XYZ file of C-alpha atoms in Angstrom:
703
model
C 79.360 104.791 111.771
C 77.997 101.499 113.044
C 81.476 99.925 113.072
C 82.900 103.050 114.739
C 80.353 103.068 117.563
C 80.868 99.366 117.992
C 84.632 99.829 118.358
C 84.051 102.476 121.065
C 81.798 100.055 122.942
C 84.303 97.232 122.548
C 87.138 99.314 123.982
C 84.946 100.287 126.912
C 84.195 96.663 127.859
C 87.452 94.980 126.793
C 89.339 95.493 130.037
C 87.070 93.525 132.382
C 86.210 90.909 129.748
C 89.224 88.614 130.284
C 88.819 88.423 134.096
C 85.129 87.632 133.553
C 86.033 84.858 131.093
C 88.514 83.427 133.585
C 85.879 83.477 136.326
C 83.388 81.667 134.148
C 86.142 79.225 133.069
C 86.914 78.396 136.712
C 83.243 77.813 137.439
C 82.772 75.573 134.365
C 85.847 73.587 135.297
C 83.946 72.073 138.204
C 81.190 70.691 135.954
C 81.005 67.061 134.782
C 81.460 66.343 131.063
C 77.703 65.935 130.614
C 77.005 69.177 132.474
C 79.642 71.039 130.493
C 78.232 69.766 127.168
C 74.727 70.816 128.206
C 75.957 74.300 129.135
C 77.988 74.716 125.958
C 75.042 73.742 123.775
C 72.672 76.121 125.520
C 74.689 79.304 125.790
C 74.991 81.943 123.115
C 76.739 84.470 125.372
C 80.033 85.567 123.935
C 82.129 85.398 127.108
C 80.573 82.147 128.256
C 81.200 80.544 124.861
C 84.875 81.518 124.963
C 85.201 80.202 128.532
C 83.467 76.965 127.654
C 85.742 76.516 124.627
C 88.808 76.826 126.861
C 87.522 74.207 129.322
C 86.481 71.819 126.540
C 89.880 72.152 124.808
C 91.563 71.193 128.044
C 89.451 68.028 128.393
C 89.365 66.979 124.753
C 92.862 67.919 123.502
C 94.713 68.432 126.794
C 95.534 71.942 125.601
C 95.303 74.808 128.072
C 94.380 78.090 126.472
C 96.633 80.943 127.580
C 95.148 84.273 128.581
C 96.454 85.805 125.347
C 94.602 83.167 123.395
C 91.365 84.161 125.165
C 92.190 87.765 124.218
C 92.631 86.699 120.583
C 89.299 84.811 120.599
C 87.624 87.883 122.118
C 89.049 90.113 119.366
C 87.648 87.761 116.723
C 84.170 87.913 118.231
C 84.495 91.698 118.066
C 85.000 91.578 114.288
C 88.683 92.482 114.372
C 91.854 91.244 112.752
C 93.894 89.661 115.539
C 97.672 89.658 115.055
C 99.246 86.742 116.883
C 102.842 85.715 116.468
C 103.942 82.380 114.999
C 103.710 79.560 117.539
C 101.120 81.325 119.757
C 98.372 78.834 118.921
C 96.153 80.647 116.408
C 94.290 77.483 115.419
C 93.019 76.833 118.910
C 92.452 80.559 119.564
C 89.910 80.667 116.747
C 87.799 77.746 117.957
C 85.679 79.464 120.665
C 85.040 82.388 118.257
C 84.099 80.028 115.422
C 81.672 78.232 117.742
C 80.110 81.525 118.859
C 79.656 82.723 115.249
C 78.164 79.376 114.238
C 75.692 79.502 117.110
C 74.665 83.161 116.719
C 74.941 83.694 112.959
C 73.603 80.283 111.894
C 76.798 78.989 110.259
C 80.479 79.852 109.975
C 83.116 79.394 107.306
C 86.747 79.168 108.348
C 88.723 80.322 105.313
C 92.251 78.900 105.131
C 95.088 79.122 102.606
C 95.384 75.467 101.543
C 93.551 72.180 101.538
C 95.916 70.576 104.031
C 95.139 73.153 106.725
C 91.397 73.017 106.013
C 91.377 69.237 106.540
C 93.807 69.237 109.453
C 92.115 71.934 111.462
C 88.586 70.610 110.927
C 89.654 67.119 112.077
C 91.874 68.388 114.897
C 89.302 70.705 116.413
C 86.207 68.742 115.428
C 85.535 67.135 118.814
C 85.505 70.498 120.594
C 82.741 71.647 118.225
C 80.822 68.427 118.907
C 80.678 69.307 122.615
C 78.957 72.523 121.555
C 76.434 70.485 119.589
C 77.827 71.794 116.312
C 78.639 69.855 113.144
C 81.888 70.471 111.277
C 82.974 69.673 107.721
C 85.699 70.608 105.286
C 86.034 71.099 101.538
C 88.824 69.725 99.380
C 89.738 70.556 95.810
C 88.897 67.106 94.403
C 85.475 66.734 96.089
C 82.359 65.944 94.093
C 79.153 67.986 94.361
C 77.472 65.759 96.956
C 80.453 65.888 99.289
C 80.643 69.676 98.964
C 76.923 70.007 99.745
C 77.389 67.899 102.864
C 80.376 70.005 103.970
C 78.547 73.327 103.511
C 75.454 71.992 105.274
C 77.461 71.702 108.506
C 77.332 74.408 111.139
C 81.072 75.011 110.591
C 82.954 74.534 107.311
C 86.689 74.731 106.824
C 87.765 75.457 103.243
C 90.165 77.517 101.222
C 88.913 80.916 100.140
C 89.414 79.855 96.529
C 87.273 76.731 96.824
C 84.460 78.737 98.473
C 84.726 81.275 95.661
C 84.735 78.709 92.857
C 81.761 76.962 94.416
C 80.007 80.316 94.541
C 80.654 80.947 90.858
C 79.384 77.472 89.911
C 76.262 78.028 92.049
C 75.500 81.190 90.063
C 75.314 79.107 86.884
C 73.132 76.287 88.283
C 70.045 75.466 86.253
C 68.379 73.538 89.092
C 68.468 74.262 92.832
C 69.798 70.757 93.525
C 73.014 71.664 91.705
C 73.938 74.395 94.209
C 76.240 73.612 97.123
C 76.173 76.820 99.205
C 73.536 78.105 101.538
C 73.324 81.769 102.539
C 76.631 83.191 103.728
C 76.642 84.156 107.418
C 80.058 84.521 109.041
C 83.656 84.137 107.912
C 86.702 83.655 110.133
C 89.766 84.219 107.963
C 92.999 82.436 108.782
C 96.090 84.167 107.378
C 93.959 87.228 106.825
C 96.743 89.307 105.388
C 97.310 86.679 102.660
C 93.655 86.428 101.678
C 92.596 90.045 102.208
C 95.714 91.775 100.851
C 98.148 89.561 98.919
C 95.445 87.676 97.027
C 92.511 90.046 97.386
C 92.745 91.396 93.829
C 93.219 88.028 92.131
C 90.069 87.270 90.072
C 88.523 83.796 90.373
C 87.233 82.884 86.948
C 84.810 80.321 85.564
C 84.926 79.698 81.817
C 83.277 77.448 79.224
C 83.483 76.578 75.551
C 86.029 74.870 73.343
C 87.932 77.759 71.781
C 90.973 76.168 70.240
C 94.278 77.934 70.942
C 95.688 79.952 68.063
C 98.968 79.278 66.361
C 99.960 82.975 66.379
C 101.746 82.794 69.776
C 104.120 80.136 68.430
C 104.829 82.107 65.282
C 105.454 85.273 67.252
C 107.682 83.377 69.732
C 109.916 82.160 66.881
C 110.768 85.859 66.247
C 110.823 87.399 69.725
C 112.955 84.702 71.376
C 115.868 86.167 69.439
C 115.215 89.757 70.558
C 117.681 91.453 72.903
C 117.098 94.158 75.484
C 118.285 97.548 74.295
C 118.148 96.383 70.668
C 114.597 95.241 69.796
C 112.947 96.291 73.097
C 113.448 98.240 76.305
C 112.250 97.719 79.859
C 111.015 100.534 82.083
C 112.757 101.557 85.294
C 110.488 99.458 87.501
C 110.837 96.302 85.445
C 107.138 96.080 84.764
C 106.683 97.023 81.126
C 108.452 96.446 77.852
C 108.374 98.619 74.726
C 109.456 97.863 71.174
C 112.267 99.899 69.710
C 112.276 101.007 66.094
C 114.514 98.013 65.298
C 112.019 95.700 66.999
C 109.100 97.165 65.131
C 110.895 96.681 61.816
C 111.783 93.100 62.692
C 108.152 92.198 63.355
C 106.836 94.020 60.293
C 109.448 92.305 58.104
C 108.821 88.838 59.505
C 105.023 89.036 59.188
C 104.874 91.289 56.117
C 102.024 93.057 57.802
C 102.791 96.633 56.836
C 102.301 99.104 59.693
C 102.339 97.059 62.887
C 100.214 99.742 64.562
C 97.414 99.647 61.999
C 94.053 98.588 63.406
C 94.041 95.268 61.584
C 97.366 94.352 63.264
C 96.437 95.056 66.921
C 96.115 91.331 67.752
C 99.585 90.754 66.344
C 100.977 93.686 68.266
C 99.406 92.434 71.522
C 100.826 88.951 70.889
C 104.297 90.473 70.337
C 104.078 92.489 73.550
C 102.898 89.446 75.531
C 105.704 87.338 74.091
C 108.380 89.871 74.973
C 106.919 90.100 78.493
C 107.104 86.317 78.789
C 110.738 86.232 77.768
C 112.008 89.402 79.459
C 109.979 89.757 82.688
C 108.866 86.243 83.683
C 111.505 83.778 84.734
C 111.305 79.992 84.862
C 111.840 78.616 88.381
C 111.146 82.073 89.759
C 107.700 83.131 88.603
C 106.612 79.730 87.303
C 107.625 76.067 86.970
C 107.259 73.753 83.988
C 105.793 70.583 85.454
C 103.950 67.707 83.822
C 103.868 69.556 80.509
C 102.116 72.621 81.931
C 103.021 76.094 83.152
C 102.453 76.274 86.924
C 102.496 79.676 88.588
C 104.529 80.154 91.789
C 103.007 82.304 94.522
C 105.494 85.066 95.277
C 104.239 85.360 98.840
C 104.222 81.669 99.815
C 106.733 80.063 97.435
C 104.151 77.452 96.521
C 102.603 76.386 93.227
C 99.181 77.978 92.869
C 96.819 75.386 91.469
C 95.003 76.465 88.312
C 96.316 80.013 88.235
C 96.797 81.560 84.824
C 98.063 84.913 83.713
C 95.700 86.908 81.484
C 95.025 84.823 78.391
C 97.519 86.251 75.947
C 100.388 86.390 78.437
C 99.851 82.856 79.668
C 99.744 81.530 76.133
C 102.987 83.394 75.408
C 104.677 81.617 78.291
C 103.414 78.272 77.004
C 104.862 79.081 73.612
C 108.118 80.224 75.192
C 108.548 76.899 77.023
C 107.286 74.759 74.128
C 104.358 73.177 75.977
C 100.868 72.577 74.639
C 98.725 75.714 74.451
C 95.618 75.505 76.632
C 92.249 76.430 75.265
C 91.071 79.819 76.477
C 87.329 79.464 76.554
C 84.871 82.240 77.337
C 84.716 83.866 80.751
C 81.155 83.399 82.088
C 81.686 84.548 85.668
C 84.334 86.132 87.874
C 84.759 87.409 91.423
C 87.733 88.613 93.449
C 88.397 87.374 96.953
C 87.838 90.924 98.193
C 84.293 90.875 96.829
C 83.729 87.305 97.952
C 84.519 88.258 101.523
C 82.132 91.184 101.256
C 79.270 88.720 100.790
C 79.552 87.691 104.466
C 77.543 89.816 106.892
C 80.077 89.094 109.666
C 83.829 88.800 109.109
C 86.926 88.630 111.315
C 90.423 87.311 110.840
C 93.783 86.431 112.299
C 97.360 86.390 111.107
C 100.932 86.570 112.334
C 101.575 89.852 110.587
C 98.924 92.555 110.224
C 100.197 95.657 111.986
C 102.236 96.935 109.050
C 99.059 96.845 106.952
C 96.825 98.343 109.638
C 95.948 101.343 107.471
C 94.904 99.134 104.557
C 92.721 96.879 106.697
C 90.947 100.016 107.984
C 90.616 101.863 104.702
C 89.639 98.985 102.413
C 87.667 96.783 104.800
C 86.900 98.827 107.908
C 88.688 96.317 110.148
C 90.474 97.277 113.317
C 93.753 95.402 113.958
C 94.436 94.285 117.508
C 97.968 93.169 118.265
C 97.761 90.324 120.773
C 100.782 90.128 123.123
C 102.798 86.958 123.175
C 102.308 84.452 126.011
C 105.961 84.713 126.883
C 108.307 87.639 126.122
C 109.951 87.510 122.709
C 113.719 87.264 123.249
C 114.615 86.762 119.589
C 117.411 89.071 118.479
C 116.776 90.730 115.087
C 120.175 91.869 113.848
C 120.590 94.866 111.483
C 120.743 94.109 107.767
C 124.075 93.272 106.193
C 124.305 95.168 102.873
C 126.756 94.204 100.133
C 127.648 95.818 96.814
C 127.043 92.709 94.708
C 124.950 89.560 94.757
C 128.123 87.461 94.568
C 129.511 89.062 97.730
C 126.216 88.582 99.482
C 125.977 84.880 98.541
C 129.559 84.320 99.746
C 128.637 85.851 103.089
C 125.432 83.761 103.373
C 127.292 80.520 102.606
C 130.029 81.427 105.102
C 127.513 82.219 107.837
C 125.670 78.938 107.273
C 128.954 76.999 107.413
C 129.993 78.637 110.698
C 126.664 78.107 112.399
C 126.321 74.544 111.164
C 129.742 73.685 112.558
C 128.498 74.703 116.016
C 125.383 72.567 115.665
C 122.984 75.520 115.618
C 120.000 75.023 113.273
C 119.680 77.464 110.415
C 116.626 78.356 108.341
C 117.389 80.301 105.158
C 114.567 82.191 103.449
C 114.996 82.756 99.708
C 112.683 84.424 97.197
C 112.562 81.857 94.392
C 113.003 78.217 93.457
C 115.964 79.229 91.374
C 117.742 80.908 94.267
C 116.992 78.117 96.702
C 118.432 75.537 94.320
C 121.514 77.646 93.577
C 122.266 77.900 97.284
C 121.544 74.205 97.737
C 124.101 73.324 95.057
C 126.701 75.482 96.784
C 126.101 73.869 100.167
C 126.438 70.415 98.601
C 129.859 71.443 97.260
C 130.743 72.554 100.783
C 129.612 69.227 102.180
C 126.850 70.683 104.334
C 123.772 68.398 104.608
C 120.502 70.289 104.258
C 116.846 70.187 103.250
C 115.166 72.274 100.553
C 111.575 73.410 100.846
C 110.215 75.040 97.693
C 107.472 74.676 95.110
C 109.034 71.432 93.843
C 108.775 69.706 97.229
C 105.390 70.802 98.622
C 104.319 67.262 99.567
C 107.093 66.966 102.152
C 106.802 70.462 103.585
C 105.246 69.679 106.989
C 107.931 67.115 107.834
C 110.757 69.386 106.580
C 109.500 72.378 108.626
C 109.006 70.238 111.732
C 112.662 69.119 111.661
C 114.095 72.594 110.956
C 114.783 73.290 114.647
C 116.804 70.127 115.311
C 120.498 70.308 116.188
C 122.646 70.822 113.065
C 119.659 71.192 110.747
C 120.010 73.459 107.701
C 116.786 74.231 105.852
C 116.503 76.323 102.688
C 113.007 77.600 101.990
C 111.188 79.897 99.685
C 108.847 82.368 101.452
C 107.433 81.009 104.665
C 103.936 82.583 104.586
C 101.110 80.265 105.563
C 103.255 77.140 106.135
C 101.018 76.162 109.048
C 103.645 74.223 110.970
C 105.636 75.396 113.983
C 109.380 74.915 114.287
C 110.233 73.428 117.680
C 113.770 73.437 119.032
C 115.580 70.137 119.404
C 117.511 69.001 122.440
C 120.332 71.299 123.402
C 119.518 73.846 120.704
C 118.372 76.557 123.128
C 121.826 76.594 124.694
C 123.338 77.213 121.249
C 121.186 80.307 120.732
C 118.088 78.718 119.226
C 117.082 78.844 115.549
C 118.948 81.257 113.283
C 116.840 82.726 110.495
C 118.717 84.156 107.481
C 116.893 86.142 104.804
C 118.658 86.473 101.455
C 116.442 89.252 100.049
C 113.965 91.845 101.175
C 110.435 91.439 99.843
C 108.296 94.370 98.654
C 106.154 93.861 101.746
C 107.625 94.064 105.232
C 105.019 91.514 106.357
C 106.664 88.739 104.338
C 110.043 89.499 105.935
C 108.432 89.528 109.367
C 106.795 86.148 108.694
C 110.252 84.711 108.048
C 111.724 86.304 111.158
C 108.807 85.003 113.242
C 109.861 81.392 112.630
C 112.493 81.922 115.309
C 111.830 82.807 118.912
C 108.451 81.108 119.267
C 106.905 80.849 122.761
C 109.828 82.566 124.452
C 112.497 80.431 122.737
C 115.882 82.011 122.037
C 116.649 82.747 118.413
C 117.926 85.385 116.037
C 117.398 86.689 112.542
C 119.440 88.598 110.014
C 118.948 89.699 106.416
C 121.771 89.639 103.876
C 121.012 91.909 100.944
C 122.882 93.441 98.046
C 122.550 96.597 95.965
C 121.951 94.294 92.968
C 118.838 92.692 94.508
C 115.598 93.166 92.590
C 114.026 95.419 95.231
C 116.872 97.894 95.311
C 117.449 97.823 91.572
C 113.731 98.457 90.853
C 112.958 101.169 93.356
C 116.137 102.942 94.443
C 115.754 106.319 92.703
C 118.293 108.234 90.746
C 119.500 110.375 93.659
C 120.203 107.176 95.631
C 117.972 108.300 98.506
C 117.136 104.706 99.347
C 120.437 103.133 98.316
C 121.124 101.830 101.822
C 117.547 101.910 103.144
C 115.552 98.863 101.989
C 113.031 99.499 104.801
C 112.336 102.915 103.337
C 111.782 101.396 99.903
C 109.366 98.869 101.410
C 107.278 101.600 103.054
C 107.109 103.529 99.739
C 106.114 100.428 97.774
C 103.457 99.477 100.325
C 101.952 102.948 99.956
C 102.003 102.624 96.157
C 100.302 99.242 96.299
C 97.618 100.567 98.596
C 96.968 103.457 96.198
C 96.685 100.989 93.303
C 94.198 98.828 95.216
C 92.085 101.853 96.167
C 92.089 102.991 92.540
C 91.112 99.576 91.186
C 88.359 99.283 93.774
C 86.702 102.387 92.289
C 86.589 100.755 88.872
C 85.344 97.453 90.152
C 82.797 98.369 92.815
C 80.142 99.416 90.327
C 80.385 96.151 88.419
C 80.181 94.143 91.615
C 76.983 95.962 92.512
C 75.527 95.160 89.103
C 76.564 91.526 89.389
C 74.807 91.191 92.752
C 71.615 92.685 91.292
C 71.679 90.321 88.290
C 72.475 87.298 90.423
C 69.720 88.063 92.928
C 67.171 88.126 90.125
C 68.634 84.934 88.674
C 68.412 83.192 92.045
C 64.806 84.279 92.477
C 63.986 82.689 89.067
C 65.942 79.542 89.986
C 64.118 79.027 93.264
C 60.692 79.973 91.938
C 60.403 83.209 93.914
C 59.872 84.770 90.497
C 57.471 82.197 89.013
C 57.809 80.705 85.522
C 54.902 79.140 83.671
C 56.873 76.030 82.616
C 60.172 74.349 83.013
C 61.179 75.478 79.619
C 60.494 79.143 80.477
C 62.608 78.940 83.651
C 65.538 77.433 81.731
C 65.248 80.042 78.973
C 65.294 82.833 81.548
C 68.363 81.434 83.355
C 70.452 80.660 80.249
C 69.620 84.027 78.683
C 70.821 85.845 81.772
C 74.023 83.755 81.788
C 74.753 84.353 78.123
C 74.124 88.069 78.123
C 75.973 88.622 81.387
C 79.023 86.834 79.889
C 78.777 89.128 76.837
C 78.512 92.124 79.147
C 81.643 91.080 81.126
C 83.554 90.835 77.866
C 82.347 94.281 76.730
C 83.227 95.876 80.047
C 86.673 94.288 80.017
C 87.323 95.870 76.628
C 85.949 99.201 77.837
C 88.150 99.172 80.884
C 91.225 98.225 78.909
C 90.707 101.118 76.480
C 89.354 103.788 78.805
C 92.757 105.440 79.179
C 92.410 106.753 75.610
C 89.901 109.362 76.793
C 92.563 111.097 78.880
C 94.097 112.247 75.588
C 91.048 114.447 75.146
C 91.399 115.929 78.625
C 88.499 113.886 80.056
C 88.513 111.915 83.336
C 88.797 108.162 82.565
C 87.080 107.089 85.812
C 84.078 109.394 85.233
C 83.776 108.260 81.615
C 83.996 104.593 82.694
C 81.379 104.875 85.414
C 78.998 106.826 83.142
C 79.349 104.329 80.312
C 78.973 101.292 82.608
C 75.774 102.733 84.080
C 74.315 103.274 80.617
C 75.423 99.814 79.420
C 73.847 98.124 82.442
C 70.452 99.751 81.820
C 70.657 98.527 78.230
C 71.643 95.061 79.452
C 68.539 94.783 81.673
C 66.267 95.751 78.779
C 68.110 93.428 76.396
C 67.709 90.450 78.795
C 63.925 90.842 78.816
C 63.759 91.227 75.022
C 66.054 88.249 74.442
C 64.010 86.066 76.827
C 60.836 86.809 74.846
C 62.614 86.088 71.552
C 64.022 82.765 72.777
C 60.690 81.701 74.246
C 59.007 82.357 70.897
C 61.738 80.329 69.151
C 61.367 77.492 71.642
C 57.616 77.507 71.051
C 58.105 77.211 67.297
C 60.866 74.579 67.306
C 59.953 72.725 70.462
C 63.632 72.818 71.443
C 64.355 73.821 75.024
C 67.778 74.857 76.352
C 69.923 72.033 77.645
C 72.756 72.006 80.212
C 75.702 74.037 79.019
C 78.981 72.394 77.996
C 81.911 71.723 80.262
C 83.064 74.526 82.534
C 86.339 75.017 84.380
C 87.694 77.425 86.956
C 91.038 79.131 87.341
C 92.745 82.074 88.942
C 94.160 84.876 86.921
C 95.987 88.135 87.625
C 94.785 91.702 87.461
C 96.809 93.054 84.566
C 100.291 92.488 86.064
C 102.054 94.682 83.501
C 99.308 97.176 82.738
C 96.492 96.722 80.272
C 97.064 95.987 76.623
C 95.763 99.428 75.773
C 98.335 101.082 78.033
C 101.076 99.160 76.271
C 99.616 100.062 72.877
C 99.543 103.745 73.851
C 103.204 103.566 74.781
C 103.950 101.967 71.465
C 101.962 104.605 69.631
C 103.882 107.324 71.383
C 107.083 105.649 70.353
C 105.996 105.579 66.735
C 104.952 109.237 66.916
C 108.356 110.151 68.320
C 109.970 108.160 65.547
C 107.917 110.079 62.980
C 106.198 106.993 61.625
């Protein structure tokens, strides 16, 4: 209700706000530098802060803020998601809003999608903040604790959402206040909000510890499953998300391992390893879903085409991929803490965001987060021409057409940007263009270090650039001399993504700031999207946009459903962590150092056990539906009971450990090494769901 009433108020005052800002801006323009600094440091008024930011930007960076940028800054201060097209100056637009949040909320975090943008934007905009009397810092992945503490102590901190989250998890395990790097969260301004709040929102950030050695079972299983064939030993469902053993496959495993009934309770770990291994071989592709680099498996972000540092699939599946590719198996360790980006963002009392593409996900922003999306008009009219899709029967015909189109446009000198969906596809097209004698650049997960320079040159005369998905690249494509007369940048898409936003991000690379340009997608009926989702009656055979709308609706339903399962655990985690923090800081007093350490380590140990128990409960809760019961109700009821038991167990275990410490004189020491990583939220369904499918198969087979 509060957010609703606020939105009504905002709409009522929005119309006169921009003229008022311009009036204040004009008045401030007559001040000396010293007078302007004094004014900027005194004011906390929203409109005055935006106006001052515009004047300071002009003097410091020689950048004049357009009226639409003022409108974007205003939307941010109203707690909205501002949609601004590529090339409209989102980085500068955010600055007055960031300054206002820092001044009124006490501090502000600007959450970005990569370290490069965090560093670049903090340094680029830093002097503007100094005129406001504000300090600014940034966090990088390789920073030590002291440097992180200094960055977070600033009024404004630029960092990736992942780094903020990992630092938060480490803080929750600190045994001494001096080990923590964060202070209380206040305000977050999210750059590329659709990426962080939708694409990556469900990805758990994990902190683990221990030295659990990897098992040899995945290698032994891989030696068998790598010879399996689809339709013989296993099948794949219609959406390409799950595999199932056939009777022949079951017999092959039982014969190779001499294990008897593969579905007997004592063989469940073997069955899970077999399922993971088949998934690794059948559903995950090298140079599409992951790269093998420096002897490790490196996950490729399907939305950005970049390597995701330290992301792992759920333990068994990731190990199966390592076995498949013959690289060293990583130790798994024990999960001692986890949080999703969605729950991390919820820790901030004030949140806003901006992105180039939000309107297609307007419903999700509203339903999941309560955010209103405001589409900011472009400074100049968009004259880009978006041509209708070209649809071909086969991939081969499509690729012939793409290569021919590139060759024709290149011959005229017009720059071409080609968006592909994988490293594999980008390199296949690159090889073809080399055979045709067409010089070009490739931007994919193998060439991340050179990306800014490659993108910057993509608008030059005669340039041909092949890229994986363009989300969050952070660099504008400016047209070279004489290119406008040739029609501007031509963007070619070789596939449709599940999300229309990703396609729109690619299109938006052309036609920036009123430039000419055009876009066109070349797709085939053999593309993954159409093969996966076109139904039996061929309703969507020639309507990829229709498929995208259906899939977006499905994904929203999945996220809403998962949120129901997760919200109760997040509430419990916050309660446990608040008590832990009170013990750490002395708000809940301890009689000795030893007692405080016992309390903290006991909470950590039992919470980690609890997370493991809940993960197993959640994975197996679908069994209850066989008895006609509601899995969600059973899950929530059980979790509530378990949590009450956990709280009692913590107090009992603290007493027991204190007595033991008193007898032995041994106090708890710092835990062993910890490490952080990203994982995925059951990409192919839980192990139990796969086991159920297998059980049904066996029942049908009469076994």
